[in-house]
Amino acid sequence: MSRHEIRFSGFGGQGIITAGYILGKAASLFDQRHVTLIKSYGPESRGGASSAQVIISDEEIDYPRLTQPKLLVAMSQEAYAKYIGELASGGLLLIDEDLVEPCHPRDDIQVRAVPATRIAESELGRKIVANIVMLGFVAANADVASVEGIREAALSSIPKGTEELNSQALAKGYEYGNQLQSTMHKV
Amino acid sequence: MGRRRVSNNGILQGSFFMDGDTACAEGAICAGCRFFGGYPITPATEIAERMARRLPQVGGTYIQMEDEIASISAVLGASWAGTRAMTATSGPGFSLMMENLGLGIITETPCVLVNVQRGGPSTGMPTLVGQGDMMQARWGSHGPYETIALSPGSPQELFDLTIRAFNLAEKYRTPVLVMTDEAVGHMTERVVIPPLEEIEYYARRKPQVPPNGYLPYRPDPDGVPPMACAGEGYRIHVTGLTHNEKGYPDTVSVETQQKLVERLIRKIRANQDDIIELREDQVEEADVVVVAYGISARTAARPVRMAREMGLKVGLLKLVTVWPFAEERIRELAPKVEGFVVPEINMGQIAQEVERCAGGQAQTILVPHAGGGLHHPNDVLEAIKRVTSPQSTSAETSP
C-alpha cells in the first residue's frame, strides 16, 4: 500500500499550512491521488507551533491522521523538537538550516537542509515566500507530488500579482534541492 | 487548476481541494439555499464565513444574528417567506437551538441545521472532534416527535448530504439535521461538484386548491401538507401551540393533539424506506457487524480490514441516516450475527439503539471515546475479537 504521511511544521505566520495545502492540492487535483489535509487550529495558527498533516495515498484514506510519517518538514526549532520523535525510522527530515539545529541526532533518518528563509530574503527580497522555497526543496527531495502539480497548485492558491515571485521561489528551492542531490547519494 | 470554473450564476462546478465546512456551504448553495442566519462558533465558523461571502454572489442573504436562538428563529421565518434556509452551529449553540427546533417541527418548517460536533459537555473542546450530540439530535427538543439526521464521513459526503438534507426537508416539511463533526468539517480533501442540472432538487410542494379551499395543515396521503408561504395569497397561521388543520390553536383538545402528533411522527416513520440510507460492506455473510456513522464509520474501515486479514468475517454497516434509526435492518441482522460492535466518539448513544434492536439475539459491544480524537484502530479490532472469542460475555454497552 502506498501511503505517504507528511508533516509540515514551523511557527504561525510562516505559511506552514499554506505549504501543506499546496502540496495536498497538487497531489489531489493534479496527480489525482487520494489526499487528506489536517491543519493545526486555533491559538496555534497565530504564533507558536503550527503544523499541517498531509496524507497522500493510492487507496482511499480510512484513517486521516498521521500514524508513521516518513517526511517531516521543520521550519522552527520548537516544531523540530516537538515532532522529531514521531518521524518513522528510515524517514526524511527537511529543515531550514538557519532556523533549526538538529540537536536530537538520530542515525535511522536522513536529514537535508536548505536556507529557505535566507534564499527568500536575500535572493527574492521577500521573506514571506520561504514556505514556497521549502516546497520546491520538498519536490526535489521526496517523490510525493509532481513538481508541475505543485507549481500549478501554488499559482492557483496565492494572491494575484505574486505569481512571478512564487514561481521563482519554487524554482529556487527545487534547484537547491537538485544540486544538493547531485552531490550526495539519493534516498 | 484548469478544473475549476465559476459559472455565470455563481454556482461552482468542478474538482476542488476544500475543507468539509466549505463543502457544506457550497452544497447548500447548490441545493438552492439562499438564506443563512447564523452565529459563529468553532468548529462551524467556516460555514458561516463561506456563506457570508458566497450568498451575496448568488442573490442570497446572510444575517449574523445576536445568538443561536435568534439564528434558528430567523431561519424558520425565512423558510416561511419561501426561501431555502439553513444555519450551522456546534454543541453549545445546538443546545440553544433546541426550543425552536421543536417550533420548526410542529410548524412543519423545511430547513437545515448543521451541527459540527465538538468535544462536550458544555463548551468542552472547541477545536476537537466529538459525536456526543447524537441523542440530543433525537430528543433534544421537548415533546414527542420524529426527526431526520444525516451523518457524513468526508467533505464530499458533507457536500452531498447537505443537498440531500434540503431535499428531505422540503419533501417531508421538517427541519433536517446534518450531524457532522470537527474531524470532517476541518478536513481538507477533494470535493467534486457536479453540474447544477445533475443535482437533485425537490421543489416545495404547493397547494393545488384555490385559497378559499386551502387548509395549511391538511396532509396529502403521505402525511405531508402542501405549504403555502407568506405573500402567496393563501391564509396561513403559524403557531407552536397544538393546532388544527386550519392552523388555529386548539390547546385543550386531546383529539387534536393526538391527530397532530401522530401525523408528525407518521410522516417520517411511514417514509423511512425513502429516508434511511445505509452503506453496507460484506454485512450479509458476517459474524460480526461494525455499526458506525460519520468519521467513526470511516476510521472503522481499517480495523475491519485488519480483522478480515486475520480470517474473521466482519461487515461494516454505515448509518448515513442516523435518525430515523435503521431498526428493521438491525432486527433482521441480529439473529444472523454473533454481535455488533459500535464505535462512537461518545460514551454510548447509538450503541443503545443497536442493543435495543438486537433484542438480546446478538451481543452489542460499545467502543467508547470521550472525545477530542479518533478511535485507535486497535480499540475497534479488540472489540471485534471479543465478539468472536469464546470467552465473550453477553450484551454490554456500559463503557
PDB file of C-alpha atoms in Angstrom, chain B residues 15-155:
ATOM      1  CA  SER B  15     -12.944  19.470  -8.583  1.00  0.00           C
ATOM      2  CA  PHE B  16     -11.782  21.351  -5.528  1.00  0.00           C
ATOM      3  CA  PHE B  17      -9.433  20.777  -2.628  1.00  0.00           C
ATOM      4  CA  MET B  18     -11.615  22.159   0.147  1.00  0.00           C
ATOM      5  CA  ASP B  19     -12.450  21.539   3.768  1.00  0.00           C
ATOM      6  CA  GLY B  20     -15.677  19.984   4.946  1.00  0.00           C
ATOM      7  CA  ASP B  21     -17.208  23.197   6.267  1.00  0.00           C
ATOM      8  CA  THR B  22     -16.631  24.924   2.932  1.00  0.00           C
ATOM      9  CA  ALA B  23     -18.046  21.917   1.093  1.00  0.00           C
ATOM     10  CA  CYS B  24     -21.133  22.117   3.310  1.00  0.00           C
ATOM     11  CA  ALA B  25     -21.681  25.754   2.350  1.00  0.00           C
ATOM     12  CA  GLU B  26     -21.202  25.015  -1.351  1.00  0.00           C
ATOM     13  CA  GLY B  27     -23.577  22.047  -1.096  1.00  0.00           C
ATOM     14  CA  ALA B  28     -26.191  24.320   0.431  1.00  0.00           C
ATOM     15  CA  ILE B  29     -25.779  26.831  -2.384  1.00  0.00           C
ATOM     16  CA  CYS B  30     -26.113  24.063  -4.997  1.00  0.00           C
ATOM     17  CA  ALA B  31     -29.250  22.868  -3.173  1.00  0.00           C
ATOM     18  CA  GLY B  32     -30.791  26.293  -3.603  1.00  0.00           C
ATOM     19  CA  CYS B  33     -30.218  27.636  -0.097  1.00  0.00           C
ATOM     20  CA  ARG B  34     -30.432  31.434  -0.234  1.00  0.00           C
ATOM     21  CA  PHE B  35     -30.639  32.337   3.443  1.00  0.00           C
ATOM     22  CA  PHE B  36     -28.234  31.735   6.296  1.00  0.00           C
ATOM     23  CA  GLY B  37     -28.969  33.014   9.779  1.00  0.00           C
ATOM     24  CA  GLY B  38     -26.003  32.247  11.929  1.00  0.00           C
ATOM     25  CA  TYR B  39     -23.796  32.854  14.880  1.00  0.00           C
ATOM     26  CA  PRO B  40     -20.168  31.788  14.514  1.00  0.00           C
ATOM     27  CA  ILE B  41     -18.880  29.006  16.717  1.00  0.00           C
ATOM     28  CA  THR B  42     -15.852  26.752  16.400  1.00  0.00           C
ATOM     29  CA  PRO B  43     -15.695  24.377  14.527  1.00  0.00           C
ATOM     30  CA  ALA B  44     -18.670  25.516  12.398  1.00  0.00           C
ATOM     31  CA  THR B  45     -17.466  29.082  11.823  1.00  0.00           C
ATOM     32  CA  GLU B  46     -16.067  28.369   8.364  1.00  0.00           C
ATOM     33  CA  ILE B  47     -19.579  27.520   7.152  1.00  0.00           C
ATOM     34  CA  ALA B  48     -20.854  30.933   8.251  1.00  0.00           C
ATOM     35  CA  GLU B  49     -17.779  32.661   6.794  1.00  0.00           C
ATOM     36  CA  ARG B  50     -18.208  30.961   3.447  1.00  0.00           C
ATOM     37  CA  MET B  51     -21.939  31.700   3.345  1.00  0.00           C
ATOM     38  CA  ALA B  52     -21.311  35.350   4.246  1.00  0.00           C
ATOM     39  CA  ARG B  53     -19.042  35.633   1.224  1.00  0.00           C
ATOM     40  CA  ARG B  54     -20.955  33.436  -1.193  1.00  0.00           C
ATOM     41  CA  LEU B  55     -24.649  34.143  -0.591  1.00  0.00           C
ATOM     42  CA  PRO B  56     -24.485  37.740  -1.877  1.00  0.00           C
ATOM     43  CA  GLN B  57     -22.855  36.391  -5.064  1.00  0.00           C
ATOM     44  CA  VAL B  58     -25.876  34.180  -5.795  1.00  0.00           C
ATOM     45  CA  GLY B  59     -28.592  36.618  -4.767  1.00  0.00           C
ATOM     46  CA  GLY B  60     -28.985  35.234  -1.260  1.00  0.00           C
ATOM     47  CA  THR B  61     -28.978  36.767   2.205  1.00  0.00           C
ATOM     48  CA  TYR B  62     -26.627  36.207   5.112  1.00  0.00           C
ATOM     49  CA  ILE B  63     -27.517  37.550   8.512  1.00  0.00           C
ATOM     50  CA  GLN B  64     -25.360  37.216  11.578  1.00  0.00           C
ATOM     51  CA  MET B  65     -27.826  37.133  14.463  1.00  0.00           C
ATOM     52  CA  GLU B  66     -27.195  38.005  18.093  1.00  0.00           C
ATOM     53  CA  ASP B  67     -27.123  34.374  19.192  1.00  0.00           C
ATOM     54  CA  GLU B  68     -28.153  30.871  18.192  1.00  0.00           C
ATOM     55  CA  ILE B  69     -31.741  31.249  19.427  1.00  0.00           C
ATOM     56  CA  ALA B  70     -32.195  34.174  17.075  1.00  0.00           C
ATOM     57  CA  SER B  71     -30.359  32.313  14.298  1.00  0.00           C
ATOM     58  CA  ILE B  72     -32.795  29.428  14.128  1.00  0.00           C
ATOM     59  CA  SER B  73     -35.728  31.801  14.539  1.00  0.00           C
ATOM     60  CA  ALA B  74     -34.559  33.766  11.507  1.00  0.00           C
ATOM     61  CA  VAL B  75     -34.149  30.535   9.559  1.00  0.00           C
ATOM     62  CA  LEU B  76     -37.722  29.457  10.324  1.00  0.00           C
ATOM     63  CA  GLY B  77     -39.008  32.869   9.275  1.00  0.00           C
ATOM     64  CA  ALA B  78     -37.014  32.793   6.035  1.00  0.00           C
ATOM     65  CA  SER B  79     -38.439  29.390   5.198  1.00  0.00           C
ATOM     66  CA  TRP B  80     -41.993  30.666   5.724  1.00  0.00           C
ATOM     67  CA  ALA B  81     -41.119  33.514   3.376  1.00  0.00           C
ATOM     68  CA  GLY B  82     -40.463  30.865   0.721  1.00  0.00           C
ATOM     69  CA  THR B  83     -36.652  30.622   0.871  1.00  0.00           C
ATOM     70  CA  ARG B  84     -34.479  27.606   1.409  1.00  0.00           C
ATOM     71  CA  ALA B  85     -32.735  28.414   4.662  1.00  0.00           C
ATOM     72  CA  MET B  86     -30.119  26.983   6.971  1.00  0.00           C
ATOM     73  CA  THR B  87     -27.924  27.568   9.977  1.00  0.00           C
ATOM     74  CA  ALA B  88     -24.803  25.860  11.270  1.00  0.00           C
ATOM     75  CA  THR B  89     -23.540  25.539  14.805  1.00  0.00           C
ATOM     76  CA  SER B  90     -21.785  23.313  17.322  1.00  0.00           C
ATOM     77  CA  GLY B  91     -22.543  21.903  20.801  1.00  0.00           C
ATOM     78  CA  PRO B  92     -23.384  24.965  22.910  1.00  0.00           C
ATOM     79  CA  GLY B  93     -25.211  26.635  20.003  1.00  0.00           C
ATOM     80  CA  PHE B  94     -27.054  23.396  19.254  1.00  0.00           C
ATOM     81  CA  SER B  95     -28.327  23.370  22.848  1.00  0.00           C
ATOM     82  CA  LEU B  96     -29.614  26.932  22.460  1.00  0.00           C
ATOM     83  CA  MET B  97     -31.439  25.986  19.270  1.00  0.00           C
ATOM     84  CA  MET B  98     -33.367  23.116  20.807  1.00  0.00           C
ATOM     85  CA  GLU B  99     -36.532  25.001  21.728  1.00  0.00           C
ATOM     86  CA  ASN B 100     -37.066  26.445  18.282  1.00  0.00           C
ATOM     87  CA  LEU B 101     -36.065  23.210  16.605  1.00  0.00           C
ATOM     88  CA  GLY B 102     -39.291  21.968  18.154  1.00  0.00           C
ATOM     89  CA  LEU B 103     -41.096  25.025  16.759  1.00  0.00           C
ATOM     90  CA  GLY B 104     -39.802  24.052  13.330  1.00  0.00           C
ATOM     91  CA  ILE B 105     -41.068  20.514  13.813  1.00  0.00           C
ATOM     92  CA  ILE B 106     -44.587  21.419  14.981  1.00  0.00           C
ATOM     93  CA  THR B 107     -44.976  24.157  12.353  1.00  0.00           C
ATOM     94  CA  GLU B 108     -43.555  21.758   9.733  1.00  0.00           C
ATOM     95  CA  THR B 109     -40.991  24.258   8.510  1.00  0.00           C
ATOM     96  CA  PRO B 110     -38.442  22.939   5.991  1.00  0.00           C
ATOM     97  CA  CYS B 111     -34.897  23.999   6.917  1.00  0.00           C
ATOM     98  CA  VAL B 112     -31.453  22.552   7.519  1.00  0.00           C
ATOM     99  CA  LEU B 113     -29.489  22.699  10.754  1.00  0.00           C
ATOM    100  CA  VAL B 114     -25.850  21.624  10.630  1.00  0.00           C
ATOM    101  CA  ASN B 115     -24.097  20.585  13.830  1.00  0.00           C
ATOM    102  CA  VAL B 116     -20.322  20.340  13.502  1.00  0.00           C
ATOM    103  CA  GLN B 117     -19.897  18.362  16.699  1.00  0.00           C
ATOM    104  CA  ARG B 118     -17.018  19.011  19.053  1.00  0.00           C
ATOM    105  CA  GLY B 119     -15.975  17.583  22.413  1.00  0.00           C
ATOM    106  CA  GLY B 120     -18.517  18.243  25.183  1.00  0.00           C
ATOM    107  CA  PRO B 121     -20.359  18.627  27.506  1.00  0.00           C
ATOM    108  CA  SER B 122     -20.719  22.414  27.699  1.00  0.00           C
ATOM    109  CA  THR B 123     -18.015  24.401  25.899  1.00  0.00           C
ATOM    110  CA  GLY B 124     -15.826  21.305  26.172  1.00  0.00           C
ATOM    111  CA  MET B 125     -13.194  21.072  23.438  1.00  0.00           C
ATOM    112  CA  PRO B 126     -13.980  23.702  20.812  1.00  0.00           C
ATOM    113  CA  THR B 127     -11.308  22.671  18.306  1.00  0.00           C
ATOM    114  CA  LEU B 128     -11.549  18.903  18.630  1.00  0.00           C
ATOM    115  CA  VAL B 129     -13.877  16.184  17.426  1.00  0.00           C
ATOM    116  CA  GLY B 130     -16.889  14.691  19.208  1.00  0.00           C
ATOM    117  CA  GLN B 131     -20.047  12.730  18.374  1.00  0.00           C
ATOM    118  CA  GLY B 132     -21.760  13.383  21.665  1.00  0.00           C
ATOM    119  CA  ASP B 133     -24.882  15.152  20.387  1.00  0.00           C
ATOM    120  CA  MET B 134     -26.498  12.198  18.637  1.00  0.00           C
ATOM    121  CA  MET B 135     -29.181  11.610  21.271  1.00  0.00           C
ATOM    122  CA  GLN B 136     -29.708  15.354  21.600  1.00  0.00           C
ATOM    123  CA  ALA B 137     -30.408  15.336  17.866  1.00  0.00           C
ATOM    124  CA  ARG B 138     -33.113  12.764  18.503  1.00  0.00           C
ATOM    125  CA  TRP B 139     -34.624  14.003  21.764  1.00  0.00           C
ATOM    126  CA  GLY B 140     -33.163  17.447  22.439  1.00  0.00           C
ATOM    127  CA  SER B 141     -36.356  19.410  21.974  1.00  0.00           C
ATOM    128  CA  HIS B 142     -39.230  18.721  24.308  1.00  0.00           C
ATOM    129  CA  GLY B 143     -42.282  16.683  23.464  1.00  0.00           C
ATOM    130  CA  PRO B 144     -42.937  13.676  21.256  1.00  0.00           C
ATOM    131  CA  TYR B 145     -41.632  13.872  17.695  1.00  0.00           C
ATOM    132  CA  GLU B 146     -39.609  12.188  14.960  1.00  0.00           C
ATOM    133  CA  THR B 147     -36.597  13.713  13.337  1.00  0.00           C
ATOM    134  CA  ILE B 148     -34.269  13.221  10.386  1.00  0.00           C
ATOM    135  CA  ALA B 149     -30.492  13.313  10.932  1.00  0.00           C
ATOM    136  CA  LEU B 150     -27.721  12.519   8.451  1.00  0.00           C
ATOM    137  CA  SER B 151     -24.065  11.802   9.220  1.00  0.00           C
ATOM    138  CA  PRO B 152     -21.260  12.409   6.683  1.00  0.00           C
ATOM    139  CA  GLY B 153     -17.731  10.979   6.922  1.00  0.00           C
ATOM    140  CA  SER B 154     -15.852  13.157   4.438  1.00  0.00           C
ATOM    141  CA  PRO B 155     -16.014  16.644   2.920  1.00  0.00           C
TER     142      PRO B 155
END
